[in-house]
C-alpha positions as semicolon CSV with decimal commas, in nm:
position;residue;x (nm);y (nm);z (nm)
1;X;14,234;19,381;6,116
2;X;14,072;19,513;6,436
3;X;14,045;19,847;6,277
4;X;13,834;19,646;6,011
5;X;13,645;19,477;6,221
6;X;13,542;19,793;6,429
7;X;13,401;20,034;6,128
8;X;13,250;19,739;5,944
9;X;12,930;19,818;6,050
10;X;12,754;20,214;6,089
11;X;12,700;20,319;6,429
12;X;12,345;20,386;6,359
13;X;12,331;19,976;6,257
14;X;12,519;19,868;6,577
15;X;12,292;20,095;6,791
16;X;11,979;19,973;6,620
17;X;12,088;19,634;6,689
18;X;12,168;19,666;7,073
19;X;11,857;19,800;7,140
20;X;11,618;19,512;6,950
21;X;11,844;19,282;7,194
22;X;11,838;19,480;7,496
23;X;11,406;19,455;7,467
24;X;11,451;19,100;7,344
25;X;11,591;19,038;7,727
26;X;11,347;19,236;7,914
27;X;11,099;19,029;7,713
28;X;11,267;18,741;7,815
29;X;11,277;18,833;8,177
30;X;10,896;18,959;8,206
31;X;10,787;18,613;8,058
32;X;11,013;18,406;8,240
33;X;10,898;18,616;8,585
34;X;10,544;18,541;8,470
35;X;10,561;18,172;8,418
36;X;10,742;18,217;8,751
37;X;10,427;18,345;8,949
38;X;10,196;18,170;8,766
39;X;10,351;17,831;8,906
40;X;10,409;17,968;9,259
41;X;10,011;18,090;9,214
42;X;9,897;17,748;9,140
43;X;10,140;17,566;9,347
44;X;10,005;17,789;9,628
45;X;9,606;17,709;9,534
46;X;9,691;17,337;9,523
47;X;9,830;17,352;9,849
48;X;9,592;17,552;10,009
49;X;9,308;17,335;9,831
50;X;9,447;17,034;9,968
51;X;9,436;17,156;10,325
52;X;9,094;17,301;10,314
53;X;9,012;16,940;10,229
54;X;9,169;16,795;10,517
55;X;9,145;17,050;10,806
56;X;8,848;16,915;10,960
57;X;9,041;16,588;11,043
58;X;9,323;16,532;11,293
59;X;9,689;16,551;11,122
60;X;9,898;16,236;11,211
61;X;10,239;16,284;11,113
62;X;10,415;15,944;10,997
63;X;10,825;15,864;11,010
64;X;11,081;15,590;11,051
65;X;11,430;15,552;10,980
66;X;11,465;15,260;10,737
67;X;11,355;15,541;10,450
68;X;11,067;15,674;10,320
69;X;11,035;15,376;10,082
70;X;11,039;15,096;10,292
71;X;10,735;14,861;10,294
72;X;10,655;14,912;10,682
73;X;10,615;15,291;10,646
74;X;10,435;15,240;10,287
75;X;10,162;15,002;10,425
76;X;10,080;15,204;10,748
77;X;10,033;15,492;10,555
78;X;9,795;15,307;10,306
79;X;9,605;15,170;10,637
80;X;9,593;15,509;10,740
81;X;9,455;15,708;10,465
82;X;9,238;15,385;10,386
83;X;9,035;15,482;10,725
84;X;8,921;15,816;10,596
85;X;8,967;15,943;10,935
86;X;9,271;16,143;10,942
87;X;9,514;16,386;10,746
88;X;9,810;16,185;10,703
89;X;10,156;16,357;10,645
90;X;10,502;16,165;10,607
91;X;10,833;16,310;10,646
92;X;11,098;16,028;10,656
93;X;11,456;16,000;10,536
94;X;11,558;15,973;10,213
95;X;11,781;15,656;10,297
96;X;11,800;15,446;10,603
97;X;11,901;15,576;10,904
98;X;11,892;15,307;11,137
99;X;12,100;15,298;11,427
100;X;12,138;15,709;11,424
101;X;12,038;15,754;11,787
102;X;11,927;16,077;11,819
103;X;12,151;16,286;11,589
104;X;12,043;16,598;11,437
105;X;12,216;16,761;11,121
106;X;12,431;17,072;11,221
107;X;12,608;17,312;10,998
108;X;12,511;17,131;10,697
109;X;12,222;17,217;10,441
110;X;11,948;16,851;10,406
111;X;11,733;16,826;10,108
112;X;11,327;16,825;10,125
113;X;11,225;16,601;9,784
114;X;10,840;16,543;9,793
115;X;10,743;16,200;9,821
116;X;10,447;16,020;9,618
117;X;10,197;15,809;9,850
118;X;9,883;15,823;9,723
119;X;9,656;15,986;9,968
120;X;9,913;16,133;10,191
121;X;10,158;16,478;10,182
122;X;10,490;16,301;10,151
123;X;10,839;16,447;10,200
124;X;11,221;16,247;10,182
125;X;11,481;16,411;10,382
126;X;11,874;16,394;10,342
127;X;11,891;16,360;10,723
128;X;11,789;16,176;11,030
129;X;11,461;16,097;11,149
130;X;11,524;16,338;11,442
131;X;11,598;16,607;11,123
132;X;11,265;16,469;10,953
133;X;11,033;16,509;11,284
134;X;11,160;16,830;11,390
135;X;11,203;16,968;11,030
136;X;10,821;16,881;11,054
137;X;10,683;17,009;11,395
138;X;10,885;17,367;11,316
139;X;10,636;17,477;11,060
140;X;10,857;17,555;10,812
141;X;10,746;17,271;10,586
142;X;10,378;17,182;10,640
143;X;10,126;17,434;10,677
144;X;10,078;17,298;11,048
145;X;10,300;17,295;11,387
146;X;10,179;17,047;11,615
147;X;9,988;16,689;11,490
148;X;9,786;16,490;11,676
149;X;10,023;16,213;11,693
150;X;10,347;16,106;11,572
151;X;10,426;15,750;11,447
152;X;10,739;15,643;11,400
153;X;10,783;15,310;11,256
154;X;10,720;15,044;11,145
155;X;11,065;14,935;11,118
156;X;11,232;14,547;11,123
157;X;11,372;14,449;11,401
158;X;11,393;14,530;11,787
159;X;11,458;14,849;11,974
160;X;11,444;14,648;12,312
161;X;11,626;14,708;12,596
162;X;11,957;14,914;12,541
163;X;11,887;14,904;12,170
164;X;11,688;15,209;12,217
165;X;11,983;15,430;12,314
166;X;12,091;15,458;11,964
167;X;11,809;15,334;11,760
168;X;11,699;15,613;11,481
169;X;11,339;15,540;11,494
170;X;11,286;15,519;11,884
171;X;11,490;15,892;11,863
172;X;11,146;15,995;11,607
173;X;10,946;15,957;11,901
174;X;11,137;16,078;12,149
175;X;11,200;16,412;11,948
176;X;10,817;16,423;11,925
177;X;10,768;16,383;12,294
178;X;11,042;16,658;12,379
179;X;10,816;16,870;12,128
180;X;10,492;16,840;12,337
181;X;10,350;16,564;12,064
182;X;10,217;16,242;12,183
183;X;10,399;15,969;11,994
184;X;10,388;15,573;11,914
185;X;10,714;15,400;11,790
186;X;10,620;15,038;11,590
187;X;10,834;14,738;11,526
188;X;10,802;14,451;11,345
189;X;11,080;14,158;11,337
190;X;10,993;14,037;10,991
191;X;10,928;14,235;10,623
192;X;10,699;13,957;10,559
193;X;10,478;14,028;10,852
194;X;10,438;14,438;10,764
195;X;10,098;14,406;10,708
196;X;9,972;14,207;10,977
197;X;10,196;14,397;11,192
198;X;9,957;14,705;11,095
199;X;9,644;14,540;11,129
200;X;9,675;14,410;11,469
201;X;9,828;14,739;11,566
202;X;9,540;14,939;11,420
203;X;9,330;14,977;11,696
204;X;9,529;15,054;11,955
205;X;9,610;15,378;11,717
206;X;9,292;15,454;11,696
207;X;9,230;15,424;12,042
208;X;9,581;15,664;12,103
209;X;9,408;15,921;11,921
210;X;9,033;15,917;12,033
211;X;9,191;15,981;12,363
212;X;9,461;16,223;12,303
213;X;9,120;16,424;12,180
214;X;9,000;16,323;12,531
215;X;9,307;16,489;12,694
216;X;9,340;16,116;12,865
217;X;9,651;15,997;12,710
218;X;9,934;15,915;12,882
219;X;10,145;16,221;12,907
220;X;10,509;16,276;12,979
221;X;10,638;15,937;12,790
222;X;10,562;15,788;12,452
223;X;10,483;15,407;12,369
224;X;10,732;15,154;12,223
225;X;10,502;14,860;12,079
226;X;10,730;14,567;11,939
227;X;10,504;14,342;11,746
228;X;10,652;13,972;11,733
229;X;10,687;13,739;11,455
230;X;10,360;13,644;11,306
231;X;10,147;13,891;11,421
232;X;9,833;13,759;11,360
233;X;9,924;13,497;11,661
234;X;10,019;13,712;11,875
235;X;9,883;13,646;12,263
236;X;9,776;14,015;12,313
237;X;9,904;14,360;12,437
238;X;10,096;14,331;12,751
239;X;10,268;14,631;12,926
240;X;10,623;14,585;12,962
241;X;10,944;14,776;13,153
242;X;11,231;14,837;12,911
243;X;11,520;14,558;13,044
244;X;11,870;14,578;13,000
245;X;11,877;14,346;12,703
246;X;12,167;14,420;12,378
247;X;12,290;14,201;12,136
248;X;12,682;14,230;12,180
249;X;12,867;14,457;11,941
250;X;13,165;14,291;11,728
251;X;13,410;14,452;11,574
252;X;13,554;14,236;11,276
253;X;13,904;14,346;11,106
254;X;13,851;14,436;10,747
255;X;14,198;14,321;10,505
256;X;14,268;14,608;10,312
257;X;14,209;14,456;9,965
258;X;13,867;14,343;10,065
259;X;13,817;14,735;10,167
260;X;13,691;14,943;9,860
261;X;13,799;15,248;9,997
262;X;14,159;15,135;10,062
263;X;14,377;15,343;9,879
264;X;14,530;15,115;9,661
265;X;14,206;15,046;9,489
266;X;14,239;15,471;9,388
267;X;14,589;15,464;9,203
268;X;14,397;15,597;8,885
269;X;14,189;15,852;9,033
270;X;14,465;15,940;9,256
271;X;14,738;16,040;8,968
272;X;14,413;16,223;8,810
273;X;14,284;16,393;9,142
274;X;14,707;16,515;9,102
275;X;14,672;16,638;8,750
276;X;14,322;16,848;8,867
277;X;14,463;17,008;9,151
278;X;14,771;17,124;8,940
279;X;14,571;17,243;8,682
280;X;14,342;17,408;8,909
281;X;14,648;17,566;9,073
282;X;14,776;17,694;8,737
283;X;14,453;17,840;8,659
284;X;14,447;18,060;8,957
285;X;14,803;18,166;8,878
286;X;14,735;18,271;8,555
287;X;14,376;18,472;8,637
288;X;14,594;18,654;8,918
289;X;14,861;18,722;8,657
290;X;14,608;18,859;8,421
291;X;14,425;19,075;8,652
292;X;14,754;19,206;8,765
293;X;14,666;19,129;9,128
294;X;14,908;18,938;9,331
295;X;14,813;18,555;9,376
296;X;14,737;18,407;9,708
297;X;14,883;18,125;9,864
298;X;14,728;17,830;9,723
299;X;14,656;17,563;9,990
300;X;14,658;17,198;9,873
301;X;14,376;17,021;9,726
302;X;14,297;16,643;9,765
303;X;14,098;16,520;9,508
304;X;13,799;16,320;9,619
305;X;13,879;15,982;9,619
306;X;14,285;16,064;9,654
307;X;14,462;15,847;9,893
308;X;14,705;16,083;10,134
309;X;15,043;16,051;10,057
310;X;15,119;16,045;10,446
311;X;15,223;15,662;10,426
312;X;15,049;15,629;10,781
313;X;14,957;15,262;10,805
314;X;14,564;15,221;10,807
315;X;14,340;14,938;10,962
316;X;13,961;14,919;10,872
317;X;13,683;14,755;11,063
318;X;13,333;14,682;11,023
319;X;13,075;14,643;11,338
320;X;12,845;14,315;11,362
321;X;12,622;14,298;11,639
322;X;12,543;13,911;11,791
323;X;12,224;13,796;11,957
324;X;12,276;13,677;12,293
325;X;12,134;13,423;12,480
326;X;11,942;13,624;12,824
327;X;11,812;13,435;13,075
328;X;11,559;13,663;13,269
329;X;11,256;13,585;13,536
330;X;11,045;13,886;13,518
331;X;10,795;13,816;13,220
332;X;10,717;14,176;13,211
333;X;11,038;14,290;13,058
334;X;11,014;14,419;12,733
335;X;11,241;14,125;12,496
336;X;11,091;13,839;12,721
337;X;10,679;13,938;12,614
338;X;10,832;13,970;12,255
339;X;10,959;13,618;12,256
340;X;10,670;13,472;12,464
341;X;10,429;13,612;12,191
342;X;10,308;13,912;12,331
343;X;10,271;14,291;12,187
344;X;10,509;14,424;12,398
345;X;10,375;14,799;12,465
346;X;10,677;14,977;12,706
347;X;10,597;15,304;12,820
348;X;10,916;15,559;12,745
349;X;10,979;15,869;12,902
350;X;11,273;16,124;12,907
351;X;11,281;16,232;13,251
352;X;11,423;15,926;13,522
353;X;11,211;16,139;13,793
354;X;10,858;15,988;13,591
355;X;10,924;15,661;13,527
356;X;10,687;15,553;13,809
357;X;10,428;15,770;13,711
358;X;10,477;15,736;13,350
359;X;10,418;15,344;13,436
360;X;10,118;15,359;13,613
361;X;9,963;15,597;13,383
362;X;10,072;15,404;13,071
363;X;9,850;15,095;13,298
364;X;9,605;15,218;13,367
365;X;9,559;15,366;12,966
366;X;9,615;15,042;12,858
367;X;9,385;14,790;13,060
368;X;9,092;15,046;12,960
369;X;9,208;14,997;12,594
370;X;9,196;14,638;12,630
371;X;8,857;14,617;12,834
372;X;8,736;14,725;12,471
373;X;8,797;15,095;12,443
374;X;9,010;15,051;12,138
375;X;8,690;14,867;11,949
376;X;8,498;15,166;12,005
């Protein structure tokens, strides 16, 4: 039957054949390459287009680590743009990343998925906010190195006090600062309030920027501004010193079948994570055995989702953090102007040997914004 199969066929046929299919490839190929180029051409032009449009205003980069969907992020960046005044860029991660403290991504690839804001160049990263500003400030993404300004915020909550050891978005501005970029880090401590939390922080940007053009910003820190509830009443800026404020962490003990990763909730895809790795196992046996190659050593594969089969007893936890009651004299410490009403503005800087300067600079900046520089 092979013999059959073989001479069924001329040779002149068979060779006529191979060669219609070989140029039916290279056809293929050439189109495919040009469809190729011709997106890369106009992806390139649209680009390009886009920052010939802009480059005559300042680029503010915009992050946060609640995600790049989340409503204080969305309605900056529409207050933003709305201006007219500057080039607005986002890159913010993909989920939320509260709490991340300044981690960055190491020996792992993150994903860049474009973002739509209207009016804006939007990017979602699979990584920190840290990954997101830096990612941003190294060129490799955007077209530029080094913004005018970096905002990171607005987020819910409070990064007073200790909280701003391991709060994500706090780390945004602090990797901005380390990068030679003046920076602003926003809070707000309802979702409700998002928009009044940007309007009454509006001009104070604006003001941030006119003088970082000025080359009489600050330098050597960047500002923490924690708007309080109901922004619209708030009793004004006020320049604050970080305090020693945290809520206290609790660790509650999670029973195991209220845990959906204990392992008796994976019997199934245990017994089928078994069967996989077997087969898988077999496989490579029998490919070795083909190729008449010896097989290697086959290590053991756990299925994802497997429980070990150690029998070590487990315990799971879950952290809660509790407010705590603070009594505290000094009214300019950060969490007391928050609660008496104010805009807390704390100047933050990475070096202990500043923080005196850094504090009478940040002053002095910010009684001439209120004497009406941030109107003009």
């Amino acid at each position: 039957m092979t013999t059959m199969k073989k001479n069924m066929f001329p040779p002149g046929l068979v060779n006529n054949l191979q060669d219609v299919l070989s140029k039916k490839g290279a056809n293929k190929n050439e189109q495919k390459q040009q469809k190729d180029d011709d997106s890369t051409e106009t992806s390139t032009s649209s680009s390009t287009a886009g920052n010939e449009n802009d480059s005559s205003k300042p680029v503010v980069l915009v992050t946060n680590s609640e995600g790049v969907d989340s409503l204080g992020l969305i309605y900056l960046v529409q207050a933003l743009v709305g201006l007219g005044l500057y080039n607005v860029n986002v890159c913010a991660p993909h989920s939320d990343k509260s709490a991340s403290g300044h981690s960055l991504t190491v020996l792992e690839t993150i994903t860049v998925t474009q973002a739509k804001i209207e009016g804006a160049t939007a990017y979602e990263v699979t990584g920190t906010t840290v990954d997101c500003v830096s990612l941003a400030l190294s060129g490799a993404l955007f077209s530029w190195t080094k913004p005018l300004l970096v905002i990171s915020g607005i987020n819910r909550g409070s990064s007073c006090g200790h909280h701003m050891f391991h709060s994500g978005v706090i780390a945004g501005a602090r990797e901005a600062l380390i990068s030679g970029v003046p920076s602003l880090k926003r809070e707000e401590s309802q979702e409700s309030d998002f928009k009044d939390a940007v309007a009454v922080s509006l001009p104070l940007i604006n003001a941030a920027l006119r003088d970082i053009e000025k080359g009489v910003f600050p330098k050597s820190c960047f500002l923490s501004i924690e708007i309080p509830t109901s922004p619209k009443a708030n009793k004004g800026f006020k320049l604050t010193k970080q305090s020693m404020w945290r809520s206290t962490p609790c660790w509650q003990a999670v029973p195991a079948n209220r845990n959906p990763s204990a392992p008796h909730f994976m019997g199934n895809q245990q017994s089928l994570g078994l069967q996989l790795a077997q087969l898988g196992r077999d496989a490579s046996a029998a490919g070795a055995a083909r190729r008449g190659t010896t097989p290697r050593n086959n290590e053991e594969v756990e299925s994802v989702g497997a429980a070990k089969s150690d029998n070590k007893a487990r315990k799971y936890f879950r952290l809660e953090f509790l407010d705590k009651e603070t009594e505290a004299t000094d009214d300019e410490l950060d969490f007391k102007a928050l609660g008496n009403g104010f805009i807390a503005v704390t100047p933050v800087s990475v070096s202990l040997q500043l923080e005196s300067d850094v504090q009478t600079a940040a002053s002095s900046w910010i009684s001439g914004m209120l004497s009406g520089g941030a109107e003009q």
